[in-house]
PDB file of C-alpha atoms in Angstrom:
ATOM      1  CA  GLN A   1      13.514 -31.089 -45.158  1.00 91.00           C
ATOM      2  CA  VAL A   2      14.385 -27.439 -45.491  1.00 95.00           C
ATOM      3  CA  GLN A   3      16.274 -25.826 -48.340  1.00 96.00           C
ATOM      4  CA  LEU A   4      18.147 -22.554 -47.883  1.00 97.00           C
ATOM      5  CA  VAL A   5      19.402 -20.320 -50.673  1.00 96.00           C
ATOM      6  CA  GLU A   6      21.536 -17.261 -49.983  1.00 95.00           C
ATOM      7  CA  SER A   7      21.945 -14.310 -52.294  1.00 95.00           C
ATOM      8  CA  GLY A   8      23.257 -10.766 -52.204  1.00 96.00           C
ATOM      9  CA  GLY A   9      26.962 -11.275 -51.791  1.00 95.00           C
ATOM     10  CA  GLY A  10      29.504  -9.262 -53.722  1.00 97.00           C
ATOM     11  CA  SER A  11      32.406  -6.867 -53.481  1.00 98.00           C
ATOM     12  CA  VAL A  12      32.321  -3.564 -51.663  1.00 98.00           C
ATOM     13  CA  GLN A  13      34.774  -1.023 -50.326  1.00 98.00           C
ATOM     14  CA  ALA A  14      35.367  -0.608 -46.636  1.00 98.00           C
ATOM     15  CA  GLY A  15      32.638   1.446 -45.038  1.00 98.00           C
ATOM     16  CA  GLY A  16      30.052   0.238 -47.522  1.00 98.00           C
ATOM     17  CA  SER A  17      26.963  -1.899 -47.052  1.00 98.00           C
ATOM     18  CA  LEU A  18      25.513  -5.115 -48.391  1.00 98.00           C
ATOM     19  CA  ARG A  19      22.321  -7.010 -47.692  1.00 98.00           C
ATOM     20  CA  LEU A  20      22.267 -10.770 -47.813  1.00 98.00           C
ATOM     21  CA  SER A  21      19.077 -12.748 -48.222  1.00 98.00           C
ATOM     22  CA  CYS A  22      18.307 -16.300 -47.219  1.00 97.00           C
ATOM     23  CA  ALA A  23      15.197 -17.827 -48.748  1.00 97.00           C
ATOM     24  CA  ALA A  24      13.873 -20.927 -47.040  1.00 96.00           C
ATOM     25  CA  SER A  25      11.645 -23.525 -48.646  1.00 95.00           C
ATOM     26  CA  GLY A  26      10.263 -26.919 -47.708  1.00 94.00           C
ATOM     27  CA  ARG A  27       9.128 -27.637 -44.147  1.00 91.00           C
ATOM     28  CA  THR A  28       9.750 -24.091 -43.013  1.00 89.00           C
ATOM     29  CA  PHE A  29       7.034 -24.191 -40.352  1.00 86.00           C
ATOM     30  CA  ASN A  30       9.344 -26.320 -38.203  1.00 88.00           C
ATOM     31  CA  ILE A  31      12.214 -23.824 -38.224  1.00 90.00           C
ATOM     32  CA  TYR A  32      12.999 -22.519 -34.736  1.00 93.00           C
ATOM     33  CA  VAL A  33      16.100 -20.400 -35.314  1.00 96.00           C
ATOM     34  CA  MET A  34      17.797 -19.076 -38.421  1.00 96.00           C
ATOM     35  CA  GLY A  35      21.394 -18.037 -38.188  1.00 97.00           C
ATOM     36  CA  TRP A  36      24.214 -16.538 -40.165  1.00 98.00           C
ATOM     37  CA  PHE A  37      27.765 -17.825 -40.067  1.00 98.00           C
ATOM     38  CA  ARG A  38      30.862 -16.911 -42.024  1.00 98.00           C
ATOM     39  CA  GLN A  39      34.133 -18.526 -42.933  1.00 98.00           C
ATOM     40  CA  ALA A  40      37.225 -16.688 -44.062  1.00 97.00           C
ATOM     41  CA  PRO A  41      40.063 -18.466 -45.880  1.00 92.00           C
ATOM     42  CA  GLY A  42      42.131 -20.506 -43.476  1.00 94.00           C
ATOM     43  CA  LYS A  43      39.785 -19.854 -40.572  1.00 96.00           C
ATOM     44  CA  GLU A  44      37.050 -21.783 -38.858  1.00 97.00           C
ATOM     45  CA  ARG A  45      33.413 -21.048 -39.470  1.00 97.00           C
ATOM     46  CA  GLU A  46      32.214 -18.437 -37.005  1.00 98.00           C
ATOM     47  CA  PHE A  47      28.872 -17.255 -35.742  1.00 98.00           C
ATOM     48  CA  VAL A  48      27.595 -13.914 -37.020  1.00 98.00           C
ATOM     49  CA  GLY A  49      24.055 -13.706 -35.707  1.00 98.00           C
ATOM     50  CA  ALA A  50      20.777 -15.563 -35.324  1.00 98.00           C
ATOM     51  CA  GLN A  51      17.120 -14.871 -34.795  1.00 96.00           C
ATOM     52  CA  GLU A  52      14.285 -16.908 -33.356  1.00 94.00           C
ATOM     53  CA  ARG A  53      11.458 -17.485 -35.853  1.00 88.00           C
ATOM     54  CA  ARG A  54       9.069 -14.938 -34.388  1.00 88.00           C
ATOM     55  CA  GLY A  55      11.788 -12.296 -34.474  1.00 86.00           C
ATOM     56  CA  ILE A  56      11.502 -11.699 -30.732  1.00 89.00           C
ATOM     57  CA  SER A  57      15.031 -12.757 -29.862  1.00 94.00           C
ATOM     58  CA  THR A  58      18.145 -11.922 -31.849  1.00 96.00           C
ATOM     59  CA  GLY A  59      21.784 -12.456 -31.022  1.00 97.00           C
ATOM     60  CA  TYR A  60      24.963 -11.147 -32.638  1.00 98.00           C
ATOM     61  CA  ALA A  61      28.654 -11.817 -32.429  1.00 98.00           C
ATOM     62  CA  ASP A  62      30.548  -9.026 -30.705  1.00 97.00           C
ATOM     63  CA  SER A  63      32.521  -8.416 -33.888  1.00 97.00           C
ATOM     64  CA  VAL A  64      29.395  -7.350 -35.800  1.00 98.00           C
ATOM     65  CA  LYS A  65      27.186  -5.939 -33.063  1.00 98.00           C
ATOM     66  CA  GLY A  66      26.022  -2.445 -33.953  1.00 97.00           C
ATOM     67  CA  ARG A  67      26.924  -2.912 -37.629  1.00 98.00           C
ATOM     68  CA  PHE A  68      24.895  -5.931 -38.773  1.00 98.00           C
ATOM     69  CA  ILE A  69      21.143  -6.325 -38.468  1.00 98.00           C
ATOM     70  CA  ILE A  70      19.030  -9.449 -38.943  1.00 97.00           C
ATOM     71  CA  SER A  71      15.456  -9.065 -40.119  1.00 95.00           C
ATOM     72  CA  ARG A  72      12.857 -11.335 -41.595  1.00 94.00           C
ATOM     73  CA  ASP A  73       9.843 -11.457 -43.850  1.00 92.00           C
ATOM     74  CA  ASN A  74       7.867 -14.483 -42.752  1.00 88.00           C
ATOM     75  CA  ALA A  75       5.453 -14.132 -45.645  1.00 91.00           C
ATOM     76  CA  LYS A  76       8.368 -14.748 -47.969  1.00 93.00           C
ATOM     77  CA  ASN A  77      10.152 -17.212 -45.666  1.00 93.00           C
ATOM     78  CA  THR A  78      13.203 -15.011 -46.035  1.00 95.00           C
ATOM     79  CA  VAL A  79      15.746 -13.769 -43.527  1.00 96.00           C
ATOM     80  CA  TYR A  80      18.043 -10.848 -44.239  1.00 97.00           C
ATOM     81  CA  LEU A  81      21.458  -9.818 -42.987  1.00 98.00           C
ATOM     82  CA  GLN A  82      22.015  -6.091 -43.413  1.00 98.00           C
ATOM     83  CA  MET A  83      25.726  -5.409 -43.166  1.00 98.00           C
ATOM     84  CA  ASN A  84      26.824  -1.820 -42.622  1.00 98.00           C
ATOM     85  CA  SER A  85      30.192  -0.182 -42.029  1.00 98.00           C
ATOM     86  CA  LEU A  86      31.884  -3.170 -43.587  1.00 98.00           C
ATOM     87  CA  LYS A  87      35.530  -3.826 -42.830  1.00 98.00           C
ATOM     88  CA  PRO A  88      38.113  -5.874 -44.735  1.00 97.00           C
ATOM     89  CA  GLU A  89      38.018  -8.424 -41.897  1.00 97.00           C
ATOM     90  CA  ASP A  90      34.366  -9.088 -42.755  1.00 98.00           C
ATOM     91  CA  THR A  91      35.539 -10.744 -45.970  1.00 98.00           C
ATOM     92  CA  ALA A  92      34.297 -14.335 -45.944  1.00 98.00           C
ATOM     93  CA  VAL A  93      31.812 -16.781 -47.349  1.00 98.00           C
ATOM     94  CA  TYR A  94      28.550 -16.173 -45.525  1.00 98.00           C
ATOM     95  CA  TYR A  95      26.236 -19.072 -44.782  1.00 98.00           C
ATOM     96  CA  CYS A  96      22.634 -19.153 -43.757  1.00 98.00           C
ATOM     97  CA  ALA A  97      21.628 -21.930 -41.366  1.00 98.00           C
ATOM     98  CA  ALA A  98      18.453 -23.185 -39.756  1.00 97.00           C
ATOM     99  CA  VAL A  99      17.469 -25.578 -37.015  1.00 96.00           C
ATOM    100  CA  ASP A 100      14.080 -27.208 -36.611  1.00 94.00           C
ATOM    101  CA  THR A 101      14.288 -28.076 -32.931  1.00 93.00           C
ATOM    102  CA  VAL A 102      14.274 -25.868 -29.883  1.00 93.00           C
ATOM    103  CA  VAL A 103      17.785 -24.643 -29.122  1.00 93.00           C
ATOM    104  CA  ALA A 104      18.678 -22.628 -26.057  1.00 94.00           C
ATOM    105  CA  TYR A 105      19.733 -19.054 -26.742  1.00 93.00           C
ATOM    106  CA  ASN A 106      23.232 -19.630 -25.389  1.00 94.00           C
ATOM    107  CA  ARG A 107      23.774 -22.376 -27.950  1.00 96.00           C
ATOM    108  CA  TRP A 108      22.825 -20.360 -31.028  1.00 96.00           C
ATOM    109  CA  THR A 109      26.502 -19.625 -31.647  1.00 97.00           C
ATOM    110  CA  ARG A 110      27.323 -23.301 -32.138  1.00 97.00           C
ATOM    111  CA  SER A 111      27.315 -24.365 -35.788  1.00 97.00           C
ATOM    112  CA  GLN A 112      26.669 -27.987 -34.813  1.00 97.00           C
ATOM    113  CA  GLU A 113      23.237 -27.012 -33.496  1.00 97.00           C
ATOM    114  CA  TYR A 114      22.022 -26.214 -37.011  1.00 97.00           C
ATOM    115  CA  ASN A 115      20.861 -29.005 -39.289  1.00 96.00           C
ATOM    116  CA  TYR A 116      20.236 -27.097 -42.506  1.00 97.00           C
ATOM    117  CA  TRP A 117      22.734 -24.979 -44.409  1.00 98.00           C
ATOM    118  CA  GLY A 118      22.777 -22.891 -47.539  1.00 97.00           C
ATOM    119  CA  GLN A 119      25.484 -23.038 -50.159  1.00 97.00           C
ATOM    120  CA  GLY A 120      27.122 -19.783 -49.056  1.00 97.00           C
ATOM    121  CA  THR A 121      27.689 -16.441 -50.709  1.00 97.00           C
ATOM    122  CA  GLN A 122      30.985 -14.586 -50.999  1.00 98.00           C
ATOM    123  CA  VAL A 123      31.424 -11.167 -49.439  1.00 98.00           C
ATOM    124  CA  THR A 124      34.627  -9.292 -50.225  1.00 98.00           C
ATOM    125  CA  VAL A 125      35.483  -5.984 -48.569  1.00 98.00           C
ATOM    126  CA  SER A 126      38.425  -4.048 -49.953  1.00 97.00           C
ATOM    127  CA  SER A 127      40.351  -1.396 -48.071  1.00 94.00           C
TER     128      SER A 127
END
């Protein structure tokens, strides 16, 4: 089993930045990909970005490309989501997710591929 705990959410004005953290514990050595998803009120959960465990491959949703950056500290079993140039439409609950089997790159956007989820952290961007 893997446990994921997000932190770092909060409120910020448009144009500002936030950094989310996702700390993994348990059988972390099996994790293949860690991803970030978000869900705004009344909307479906959507893919934000994901990174393969060695940090070699990273993918982002078009809506955040160039603004959000995923990084990791394997010594701390922690993945980060640096969010810059935030917009009101980035307001959502952000979830960290992990999968412990090999998943093809083109399937990283699919929430059903991930078998571990954090509890979520709220990000609110005001205009």
